[in-house]
Coordinates of C-alpha atoms and ligand atoms in Angstrom, one line a residue:
M1 CA 10.1 50.5 16.9
W2 CA 10.5 47.0 15.8
E3 CA 8.8 47.4 12.4
E4 CA 11.0 50.3 11.4
T5 CA 14.2 48.5 12.4
R6 CA 13.1 45.5 10.5
Q7 CA 12.6 47.4 7.3
A8 CA 16.0 49.0 7.6
E9 CA 17.5 45.7 8.3
E10 CA 15.8 44.2 5.3
R11 CA 17.3 46.8 3.0
K12 CA 20.7 45.9 4.4
V13 CA 20.1 42.2 3.8
E14 CA 19.1 42.8 0.2
S15 CA 22.3 44.6 -0.5
M16 CA 24.3 41.9 1.2
S17 CA 23.6 38.6 -0.6
S18 CA 20.5 36.6 -1.4
F19 CA 20.1 33.4 -3.3
E20 CA 18.4 35.5 -6.0
S21 CA 21.5 37.6 -6.4
F22 CA 23.5 34.6 -7.7
G23 CA 21.6 34.5 -10.9
L24 CA 20.5 30.9 -10.4
N25 CA 18.1 29.0 -12.5
R26 CA 14.5 29.5 -11.4
R27 CA 14.1 25.8 -10.8
V28 CA 17.1 25.7 -8.5
L29 CA 15.8 28.8 -6.6
Q30 CA 12.4 27.2 -6.2
A31 CA 14.1 24.1 -4.7
I32 CA 16.1 26.2 -2.3
H33 CA 13.0 28.0 -1.2
D34 CA 11.3 24.6 -0.6
M35 CA 14.2 23.6 1.6
G36 CA 13.3 26.5 3.8
F37 CA 16.6 28.4 3.4
E38 CA 16.1 32.1 3.8
E39 CA 19.5 33.4 3.0
P40 CA 22.9 32.0 2.1
S41 CA 25.1 31.0 5.1
P42 CA 28.5 32.8 5.2
I43 CA 30.3 30.0 3.5
Q44 CA 27.6 29.9 0.7
A45 CA 27.7 33.6 0.2
A46 CA 31.4 33.4 -0.3
C47 CA 31.6 30.2 -2.3
I48 CA 28.7 30.1 -4.7
P49 CA 29.6 33.1 -6.9
V50 CA 33.2 32.0 -7.2
V51 CA 32.2 28.4 -8.1
L52 CA 29.7 29.7 -10.6
E53 CA 32.5 31.7 -12.3
G54 CA 34.3 28.4 -12.8
R55 CA 37.1 29.0 -10.4
D56 CA 38.8 26.4 -8.2
V57 CA 37.9 26.9 -4.5
I58 CA 39.4 25.8 -1.2
G59 CA 36.9 26.2 1.5
Q60 CA 37.5 25.9 5.2
A61 CA 34.3 24.8 6.8
Q62 CA 33.0 22.4 9.5
T63 CA 29.9 20.3 9.2
G64 CA 26.9 22.5 10.1
T65 CA 28.1 25.6 8.3
G66 CA 26.0 24.8 5.2
K67 CA 29.1 23.7 3.2
T68 CA 27.2 20.9 1.4
A69 CA 24.8 23.4 -0.3
A70 CA 27.8 25.7 -0.9
F71 CA 29.1 23.3 -3.5
G72 CA 25.8 21.5 -4.1
I73 CA 23.9 24.5 -5.4
P74 CA 26.5 25.5 -8.1
L75 CA 27.0 21.8 -9.0
V76 CA 23.3 21.4 -9.8
E77 CA 23.2 24.8 -11.5
R78 CA 26.2 24.0 -13.8
V79 CA 25.6 20.4 -14.9
S80 CA 23.5 19.9 -18.0
T81 CA 20.7 17.4 -18.2
E82 CA 22.6 15.3 -20.6
P83 CA 23.0 11.8 -19.2
R84 CA 26.7 11.8 -18.6
V85 CA 28.6 11.9 -15.3
Q86 CA 29.6 15.6 -15.1
A87 CA 30.4 16.0 -11.5
I88 CA 31.8 13.8 -8.8
V89 CA 31.9 14.4 -5.0
L90 CA 34.3 12.3 -2.9
T91 CA 33.5 11.9 0.8
P92 CA 35.3 10.0 3.6
T93 CA 32.4 8.0 4.8
R94 CA 29.3 6.3 3.5
E95 CA 27.1 8.3 6.0
L96 CA 28.4 11.5 4.5
A97 CA 27.9 10.3 1.0
I98 CA 24.3 9.5 1.8
Q99 CA 23.8 12.9 3.4
V100 CA 25.4 14.8 0.6
A101 CA 23.4 12.9 -2.0
G102 CA 20.2 13.7 0.0
E103 CA 20.9 17.4 0.0
I104 CA 21.9 17.5 -3.7
R105 CA 18.7 15.6 -4.6
K106 CA 16.7 18.2 -2.8
I107 CA 18.5 21.0 -4.7
A108 CA 17.9 19.2 -8.0
K109 CA 14.2 18.6 -7.2
Y110 CA 12.9 20.6 -10.2
K111 CA 15.8 20.1 -12.6
R112 CA 16.2 16.9 -14.5
V113 CA 19.5 16.0 -12.9
R114 CA 20.1 12.7 -11.3
S115 CA 22.6 12.0 -8.6
V116 CA 23.6 8.7 -7.0
P117 CA 25.6 7.8 -3.9
I118 CA 28.0 4.9 -4.2
Y119 CA 29.8 3.5 -1.2
G120 CA 31.3 0.3 0.1
G121 CA 29.0 -2.1 2.0
Q122 CA 26.1 -1.7 -0.5
S123 CA 25.5 -4.1 -3.3
I124 CA 27.6 -3.2 -6.3
V125 CA 25.1 -4.6 -8.7
H126 CA 22.5 -2.2 -7.3
Q127 CA 24.9 0.7 -7.9
I128 CA 25.8 -0.4 -11.4
R129 CA 22.1 -0.4 -12.3
A130 CA 21.7 3.1 -10.8
L131 CA 24.8 4.3 -12.8
K132 CA 23.4 2.9 -16.0
Q133 CA 20.3 5.0 -15.7
G134 CA 22.3 8.0 -16.8
V135 CA 23.3 10.1 -13.8
Q136 CA 25.0 13.5 -13.9
I137 CA 26.3 13.7 -10.3
V138 CA 28.1 10.9 -8.5
I139 CA 28.7 11.1 -4.7
G140 CA 31.0 8.4 -3.4
T141 CA 33.7 7.1 -1.1
P142 CA 37.1 6.9 -2.9
G143 CA 37.5 3.1 -2.6
R144 CA 34.2 2.3 -4.1
V145 CA 34.4 5.0 -6.8
L146 CA 37.8 3.5 -7.9
D147 CA 36.3 0.0 -7.9
H148 CA 33.6 1.2 -10.4
I149 CA 36.2 2.8 -12.6
H150 CA 38.2 -0.4 -12.7
R151 CA 35.1 -2.4 -13.5
G152 CA 34.3 0.0 -16.3
T153 CA 30.9 0.8 -14.8
L154 CA 31.8 4.5 -14.2
S155 CA 33.6 6.8 -16.6
L156 CA 34.9 10.1 -15.5
S157 CA 36.0 11.4 -18.9
D158 CA 33.2 13.9 -19.1
V159 CA 33.6 15.2 -15.6
R160 CA 33.9 19.0 -15.3
M161 CA 33.6 19.4 -11.6
V162 CA 35.2 17.5 -8.7
V163 CA 34.5 18.1 -5.0
L164 CA 36.8 16.7 -2.3
D165 CA 34.6 17.0 0.8
E166 CA 36.2 16.7 4.3
A167 CA 39.6 16.3 2.6
D168 CA 41.4 16.1 5.9
E169 CA 39.4 13.2 7.0
M170 CA 39.8 11.4 3.7
L171 CA 43.6 11.8 3.9
D172 CA 43.6 10.7 7.6
M173 CA 41.8 7.6 6.5
G174 CA 44.6 6.8 4.0
F175 CA 42.6 7.5 0.8
I176 CA 45.4 9.6 -0.8
D177 CA 46.3 7.1 -3.5
D178 CA 42.7 6.4 -4.4
I179 CA 42.0 10.1 -4.6
E180 CA 44.9 10.7 -6.9
A181 CA 44.0 7.8 -9.0
I182 CA 40.4 9.2 -9.4
L183 CA 41.6 12.7 -10.2
R184 CA 43.9 11.3 -12.9
E185 CA 40.8 9.7 -14.5
T186 CA 39.2 13.2 -14.9
P187 CA 40.0 15.7 -17.6
S188 CA 42.7 18.1 -16.6
D189 CA 40.7 21.2 -17.4
R190 CA 38.1 20.3 -14.7
Q191 CA 37.1 22.6 -11.9
T192 CA 38.2 21.3 -8.5
M193 CA 36.7 22.3 -5.1
L194 CA 38.2 21.2 -1.8
F195 CA 36.5 21.5 1.6
S196 CA 38.3 20.7 4.8
A197 CA 38.0 21.7 8.5
T198 CA 41.8 21.7 8.9
F199 CA 44.7 22.1 6.6
P200 CA 47.6 19.8 7.5
N201 CA 50.4 19.6 5.0
E202 CA 49.0 16.6 3.2
V203 CA 45.9 18.6 2.3
K204 CA 48.0 21.5 1.2
R205 CA 50.1 19.3 -1.0
L206 CA 47.0 17.7 -2.6
A207 CA 45.6 21.2 -3.4
L208 CA 48.9 22.4 -4.8
R209 CA 49.2 19.5 -7.0
Y210 CA 45.7 19.2 -8.4
M211 CA 44.2 22.6 -8.3
R212 CA 44.6 25.7 -10.4
D213 CA 44.9 29.1 -8.8
P214 CA 42.3 28.2 -6.2
Q215 CA 40.5 30.9 -4.3
H216 CA 40.8 30.4 -0.5
I217 CA 37.5 30.9 1.4
T218 CA 37.4 31.1 5.1
V219 CA 34.5 32.2 7.2
N220 CA 34.5 32.7 10.9
R221 CA 37.2 35.3 10.9
G222 CA 35.9 38.8 11.7
E223 CA 36.1 40.1 15.2
V224 CA 33.0 39.5 17.3
T225 CA 32.1 41.2 20.5
V226 CA 30.3 38.8 22.7
P227 CA 27.8 40.1 25.3
Q228 CA 28.2 38.8 28.8
I229 CA 25.5 36.2 29.0
D230 CA 25.4 32.9 30.7
Q231 CA 25.8 30.2 28.0
V232 CA 25.1 26.6 28.3
C233 CA 24.6 23.7 25.9
Y234 CA 22.7 20.4 26.1
K235 CA 23.8 17.4 24.2
V236 CA 20.9 15.8 22.5
L237 CA 20.3 13.2 19.8
E238 CA 18.4 14.3 16.7
R239 CA 15.6 11.9 17.4
N240 CA 15.0 13.3 21.0
K241 CA 15.5 16.9 20.2
L242 CA 11.9 18.0 20.6
D243 CA 11.4 16.1 23.8
S244 CA 14.7 17.4 25.2
L245 CA 13.7 20.9 24.3
C246 CA 10.4 20.5 26.1
R247 CA 12.2 19.2 29.2
I248 CA 14.6 22.1 29.1
V249 CA 11.8 24.6 28.7
D250 CA 9.9 23.0 31.6
S251 CA 12.9 23.1 33.8
E252 CA 13.6 26.8 33.2
D253 CA 11.6 29.8 34.3
I254 CA 11.0 31.3 30.9
Q255 CA 9.1 34.6 30.8
L256 CA 9.9 35.3 27.2
G257 CA 12.0 33.1 25.1
I258 CA 13.2 33.1 21.5
I259 CA 13.9 29.7 19.9
F260 CA 16.1 29.9 16.8
C261 CA 15.8 27.4 13.9
R262 CA 17.9 27.2 10.8
T263 CA 15.1 27.1 8.3
K264 CA 11.6 28.4 7.7
R265 CA 10.3 24.9 7.6
G266 CA 12.0 24.2 10.9
V267 CA 10.2 27.1 12.4
D268 CA 6.8 26.0 11.1
D269 CA 7.3 22.4 12.2
L270 CA 8.5 23.4 15.7
V271 CA 5.7 25.8 16.3
E272 CA 3.2 23.1 15.4
A273 CA 4.8 20.6 17.7
L274 CA 5.0 23.0 20.6
L275 CA 1.4 24.1 20.2
A276 CA 0.3 20.4 20.1
R277 CA 2.1 20.0 23.5
G278 CA 0.3 22.9 25.0
Y279 CA 3.0 25.6 24.9
L280 CA 2.1 29.2 24.0
A281 CA 4.2 29.5 20.9
D282 CA 4.2 31.3 17.6
G283 CA 6.6 31.6 14.7
L284 CA 8.3 34.3 12.7
H285 CA 10.0 33.9 9.3
G286 CA 10.5 35.6 6.0
D287 CA 7.5 34.0 4.3
L288 CA 5.0 35.7 6.5
S289 CA 3.2 38.9 5.4
Q290 CA 3.7 42.1 7.2
A291 CA 0.3 41.8 8.8
Q292 CA 1.1 38.3 10.0
R293 CA 4.4 39.4 11.5
D294 CA 2.8 42.4 13.2
R295 CA 0.2 40.1 14.8
V296 CA 2.8 37.7 16.1
M297 CA 4.9 40.6 17.5
R298 CA 1.8 42.1 19.2
K299 CA 1.1 38.8 20.9
F300 CA 4.7 38.5 21.9
R301 CA 4.8 41.9 23.5
K302 CA 1.5 41.3 25.3
N303 CA 2.9 38.1 26.8
E304 CA 0.3 36.1 24.9
I305 CA 3.1 33.8 23.8
E306 CA 6.0 32.6 25.9
L307 CA 8.1 31.1 23.1
L308 CA 8.8 32.9 19.8
V309 CA 10.3 30.5 17.2
A310 CA 12.2 32.4 14.5
T311 CA 14.8 32.2 11.8
D312 CA 17.9 34.4 12.0
V313 CA 16.6 36.7 9.3
A314 CA 13.2 37.2 10.9
A315 CA 14.7 38.0 14.3
R316 CA 17.3 40.4 13.0
G317 CA 15.4 43.6 13.5
L318 CA 13.7 42.3 16.6
D319 CA 13.9 44.9 19.4
V320 CA 12.5 43.6 22.6
D321 CA 14.1 44.0 26.0
D322 CA 12.6 41.3 28.2
V323 CA 13.8 38.2 26.5
T324 CA 14.9 35.9 29.4
H325 CA 16.1 33.0 27.2
V326 CA 17.5 32.4 23.8
I327 CA 17.4 28.8 22.7
N328 CA 19.4 27.6 19.7
Y329 CA 17.4 24.7 18.5
D330 CA 20.0 24.2 15.8
V331 CA 23.6 25.2 16.3
P332 CA 24.1 28.5 14.4
Q333 CA 26.2 28.3 11.2
D334 CA 29.0 30.6 12.4
P335 CA 30.2 32.5 15.4
E336 CA 28.7 35.8 14.3
S337 CA 25.2 34.4 14.0
Y338 CA 25.7 32.8 17.4
V339 CA 26.6 36.1 18.9
H340 CA 23.7 37.9 17.2
R341 CA 21.3 35.3 18.4
I342 CA 22.4 35.3 22.1
G343 CA 22.5 39.1 22.0
R344 CA 18.7 39.0 22.0
T345 CA 18.7 38.3 25.7
G346 CA 20.3 39.9 28.7
R347 CA 19.5 43.3 27.5
A348 CA 19.0 46.5 29.5
G349 CA 21.0 45.1 32.4
K350 CA 18.7 42.1 32.8
R351 CA 19.9 38.6 33.3
G352 CA 19.6 36.3 30.3
L353 CA 20.5 32.7 29.5
A354 CA 21.6 31.4 26.1
I355 CA 20.9 27.7 25.6
T356 CA 22.2 25.6 22.6
L357 CA 21.0 22.2 21.7
V358 CA 23.9 20.3 20.1
T359 CA 23.8 16.9 18.3
P360 CA 26.9 14.7 18.1
R361 CA 27.6 15.8 14.5
E362 CA 27.4 19.5 15.4
Y363 CA 29.6 19.3 18.5
K364 CA 32.8 20.2 16.7
L365 CA 31.1 23.3 15.2
L366 CA 30.0 24.4 18.6
K367 CA 33.5 23.9 20.0
Q368 CA 34.8 26.0 17.2
I369 CA 32.3 28.8 18.0
E370 CA 33.4 28.5 21.7
R371 CA 37.0 29.0 20.6
E372 CA 36.3 32.0 18.4
I373 CA 34.2 33.8 20.9
K374 CA 36.6 33.0 23.7
Q375 CA 33.9 32.2 26.1
K376 CA 32.9 29.1 27.9
I377 CA 29.8 27.3 26.9
T378 CA 29.0 25.0 29.9
V379 CA 27.8 21.5 29.1
R380 CA 24.7 20.6 31.0
E381 CA 23.5 17.1 31.7
V382 CA 21.6 15.5 28.9
P383 CA 18.0 15.1 30.0
S384 CA 17.9 11.5 30.9
L385 CA 16.4 9.1 28.3
E386 CA 14.2 7.6 30.9
D387 CA 12.7 11.0 31.7
V388 CA 12.1 11.7 28.0
A389 CA 10.6 8.3 27.5
E390 CA 8.3 8.7 30.5
R391 CA 7.2 12.1 29.1
Q392 CA 6.4 10.5 25.8
A393 CA 4.5 7.7 27.5
E394 CA 2.4 10.3 29.4
M395 CA 1.7 12.2 26.2
W396 CA 0.4 9.0 24.5
R397 CA -1.7 8.1 27.5
S398 CA -3.4 11.5 27.5
K399 CA -3.9 11.4 23.7
I400 CA -5.5 8.0 23.9
V401 CA -7.9 9.1 26.7
D402 CA -8.8 12.1 24.6
V403 CA -9.6 10.0 21.6
I404 CA -11.7 7.6 23.6
R405 CA -13.6 10.6 25.1
E406 CA -14.2 12.1 21.6
G407 CA -15.9 8.9 20.5
G408 CA -16.7 8.1 16.9
L409 CA -14.7 4.9 17.1
A410 CA -17.3 2.5 15.7
P411 CA -15.7 2.1 12.2
Y412 CA -12.4 1.3 13.9
R413 CA -14.0 -1.3 16.2
A414 CA -15.3 -3.0 13.1
I415 CA -11.8 -3.4 11.8
L416 CA -10.5 -4.9 15.0
S417 CA -13.4 -7.2 15.8
G418 CA -11.9 -10.1 13.9
L419 CA -8.5 -9.7 15.6
V420 CA -9.9 -9.8 19.1
D421 CA -10.8 -13.5 18.8
E422 CA -7.2 -14.4 18.1
H423 CA -5.1 -11.9 20.0
D424 CA -5.0 -10.4 23.4
P425 CA -6.6 -6.9 23.2
I426 CA -3.6 -5.4 25.1
D427 CA -1.3 -6.8 22.4
I428 CA -3.4 -5.3 19.7
A429 CA -3.4 -1.9 21.3
S430 CA 0.4 -2.2 22.0
A431 CA 1.0 -3.0 18.3
L432 CA -1.0 0.0 17.2
L433 CA 0.9 2.2 19.6
K434 CA 4.1 0.9 18.2
L435 CA 3.0 1.7 14.7
A436 CA 1.8 5.1 15.7
S437 CA 5.0 6.0 17.6
S438 CA 7.3 4.8 14.8
G439 CA 5.7 7.3 12.5
D440 CA 6.4 10.1 15.0
G441 CA 9.2 12.4 14.3
N442 CA 11.5 12.2 11.3
R443 CA 14.1 9.6 12.1
T444 CA 16.8 8.9 9.6
E445 CA 19.0 6.0 9.4
S446 CA 22.1 7.9 10.1
D447 CA 21.1 9.6 13.3
E448 CA 20.1 6.4 15.1
Y449 CA 23.5 5.6 16.5
D450 CA 22.7 1.9 17.0
F451 CA 26.1 0.5 17.9
G452 CA 24.7 -3.0 18.2
D453 CA 26.2 -5.5 20.6
T454 CA 29.7 -4.2 21.4
G455 CA 30.4 -6.7 24.2
A456 CA 30.0 -3.9 26.8
R457 CA 28.4 -4.1 30.2
P458 CA 24.7 -3.1 30.3
G459 CA 24.2 0.6 29.7
M460 CA 27.6 1.0 28.2
V461 CA 29.1 1.0 24.6
R462 CA 32.5 -0.5 24.0
F463 CA 34.7 1.1 21.4
F464 CA 37.8 -0.4 19.6
V465 CA 40.6 2.1 19.1
N466 CA 43.5 1.2 16.8
V467 CA 46.3 2.5 19.0
G468 CA 47.7 0.9 22.2
R469 CA 50.7 1.0 24.5
T470 CA 53.2 1.0 21.6
S471 CA 51.9 4.5 20.7
R472 CA 52.9 5.7 24.1
M473 CA 49.3 6.5 24.9
S474 CA 48.0 6.2 28.5
P475 CA 44.4 5.7 29.7
Q476 CA 44.6 9.3 30.9
D477 CA 45.2 10.5 27.4
F478 CA 42.0 8.8 26.3
V479 CA 40.0 10.2 29.1
R480 CA 41.4 13.7 28.4
A481 CA 40.6 13.5 24.7
I482 CA 37.1 12.2 25.4
S483 CA 36.5 15.1 27.8
E484 CA 38.0 17.8 25.5
E485 CA 36.8 16.6 22.1
A486 CA 33.4 15.1 23.0
G487 CA 32.6 17.1 26.1
V488 CA 32.0 13.9 28.0
P489 CA 33.1 13.9 31.7
G490 CA 35.5 11.3 33.0
D491 CA 32.9 9.6 35.1
A492 CA 31.0 8.6 31.9
V493 CA 34.0 6.6 30.9
G494 CA 34.2 3.0 32.1
R495 CA 36.8 0.4 31.6
I496 CA 39.8 1.1 29.5
D497 CA 41.7 -2.0 28.4
M498 CA 45.0 -1.3 26.7
F499 CA 46.9 -3.8 24.7
E500 CA 50.1 -3.4 22.6
K501 CA 48.5 -2.2 19.4
F502 CA 44.9 -1.4 20.3
T503 CA 42.6 -0.4 23.2
F504 CA 39.0 -1.0 24.3
I505 CA 37.2 1.9 25.9
E506 CA 33.7 1.7 27.5
V507 CA 31.6 4.8 27.7
E508 CA 28.0 5.3 28.9
E509 CA 25.4 4.8 26.2
E510 CA 24.1 8.3 26.3
S511 CA 27.6 9.8 25.7
A512 CA 28.6 7.2 23.1
P513 CA 27.3 9.1 19.9
F514 CA 29.3 12.1 21.0
V515 CA 32.5 10.1 21.7
Y516 CA 32.0 8.3 18.3
E517 CA 31.6 11.5 16.3
A518 CA 34.4 13.3 18.0
L519 CA 37.0 10.6 17.9
R520 CA 36.2 8.2 15.0
Q521 CA 38.9 9.9 12.9
S522 CA 41.0 12.1 15.0
R523 CA 44.4 12.8 16.5
I524 CA 45.4 12.3 20.1
N525 CA 48.8 13.7 21.1
G526 CA 49.5 14.0 17.4
T527 CA 48.8 10.3 16.7
R528 CA 46.2 9.4 14.2
V529 CA 43.4 7.5 15.9
N530 CA 40.5 5.5 14.5
L531 CA 37.7 4.6 16.9
E532 CA 34.8 2.3 16.0
P533 CA 32.2 0.2 17.9
A534 CA 33.9 -3.0 19.2
K535 CA 32.7 -6.4 18.2
P536 CA 31.3 -8.6 21.0
R537 CA 33.8 -11.0 22.6
S538 CA 32.9 -14.1 20.5
S539 CA 33.7 -12.5 17.2
R540 CA 36.5 -10.3 18.4
R541 CA 39.5 -9.9 16.1
Ligands
AMP1 P1 26.1 21.2 6.3 O1 27.1 22.1 6.9 O2 26.2 21.1 4.8 O3 26.2 19.8 6.9 O4 24.7 21.8 6.6 C1 24.1 21.8 7.8 C2 22.6 22.0 7.8 O5 22.2 23.3 7.4 C3 21.8 21.1 6.8 O6 20.7 20.6 7.4 C4 21.4 22.1 5.7 O7 20.2 21.7 5.1 C5 21.2 23.4 6.5 N1 21.5 24.6 5.6 C6 22.4 24.7 4.7 N2 22.4 25.9 4.1 C7 21.4 26.6 4.8 C8 20.9 28.0 4.7 N3 21.3 28.8 3.8 N4 19.9 28.3 5.5 C9 19.4 27.4 6.4 N5 19.8 26.1 6.6 C10 20.8 25.7 5.8

């Protein structure tokens, strides 16, 4: 029985690790709860207690594993509310600095701890003002942090905790001198944490030099037995995720599907969105009462719902045989969780399909999972943007017709009556639609991937790469790297213009975010490579 299994599982979970078991401050726990996290991810379970003890930590983790909260939670827990900079996080890019600051701000929601991101490209005056307000945690890129130290607008003499996030990338970008200069500004009895996806010698040297008896933490080891299930992934952008999911669901013959989300909030939001689009969906997560869960499960078994949306925890004890599809709406945080999730389908000798939606930033994590489970996850064609756009247009048309049919529009007519004299009614309606659709979904600046004018042909994006013929690189090497690292087939790659010291590569617009995330800082044939959007011809370097 499902209920019994679930209770047994729950006992097991309690004895494993929970956020409560870390002895965190009530305010921090409440914030974690609000973020919708049900249980610590493996890297968090391993890191948080060690960091809370005050030890140095070296963590091996990719983006998507929950590494930010793995250091963010103990950071917020351990700093005092005194208005002095007590912790500093160094990140390779401004995007990451903004992202980390966002996550830390959420963790600090109920504690009077201020954090501020500082990075190049933003007005330094604005940052100086923010720093003057008395912040406890600074998150920044090495160059800009050093700049503030030199100007005397940032003092690190009270810093107790330092985090080097994505250390391998920072070193690849040539930040070693800056990082060392910053570390020298901090007290020597500080606690240092270093996170990195890979450990080349430079990273090891840095750790050896600046860390004291660090504890090494790696997740993703442990043997995993992977069931024989067909596995595919779809490459999607954050902003099209819901539409892409709907298209995928529409194109599959799903009798019974489970859709996995990372957080409880993710489950609630997705269920609501699916119901609004007419799917038979319901959700399962740890905040539901037993009665609510039983009701959802009854509906599921009676085929009254076709899509069950769940968190890992809620689905753990689930015992149903007829699941035809498992869909990972978010990439799972580690291979074990991936294997657990996909094991929900293809049971009792039936065929099953595991589908994973992957955004550009998560692609490396999925590749790592693929390597660890030693099975191929086939990349399927991204649902075309035109198809998705057409679907959205259809949805709007039918919504508008519904609203007109419902009536009750008199008060709104009154607002518009003055405008009609001066503007075309179609323009007015179009403007309203634009307003309405820009409020749809939760776009963030960093997932837009607007590369601007790169001087590419229509439908393509042109990238500048800082290596050329003198690095003994051939166009084939680039095509191979793009295929292997970004999962983008050769026919999506357009012109490749190689020069002595640099190269221009065109790729199809839809694949561009994946190529950018996979190769912006990387190595091809052992050579360090930096890839960025090209400038249009007129302003070319
Ligand atoms: P990161 O690896 O830090 O980039 O985190 C990836 C995503 O996972 C972020 O959206 C986090 O908010 C989310 N996340 C982190 N920890 C957890 C957790 N314990 N449960 C659910 N989601 C999490």
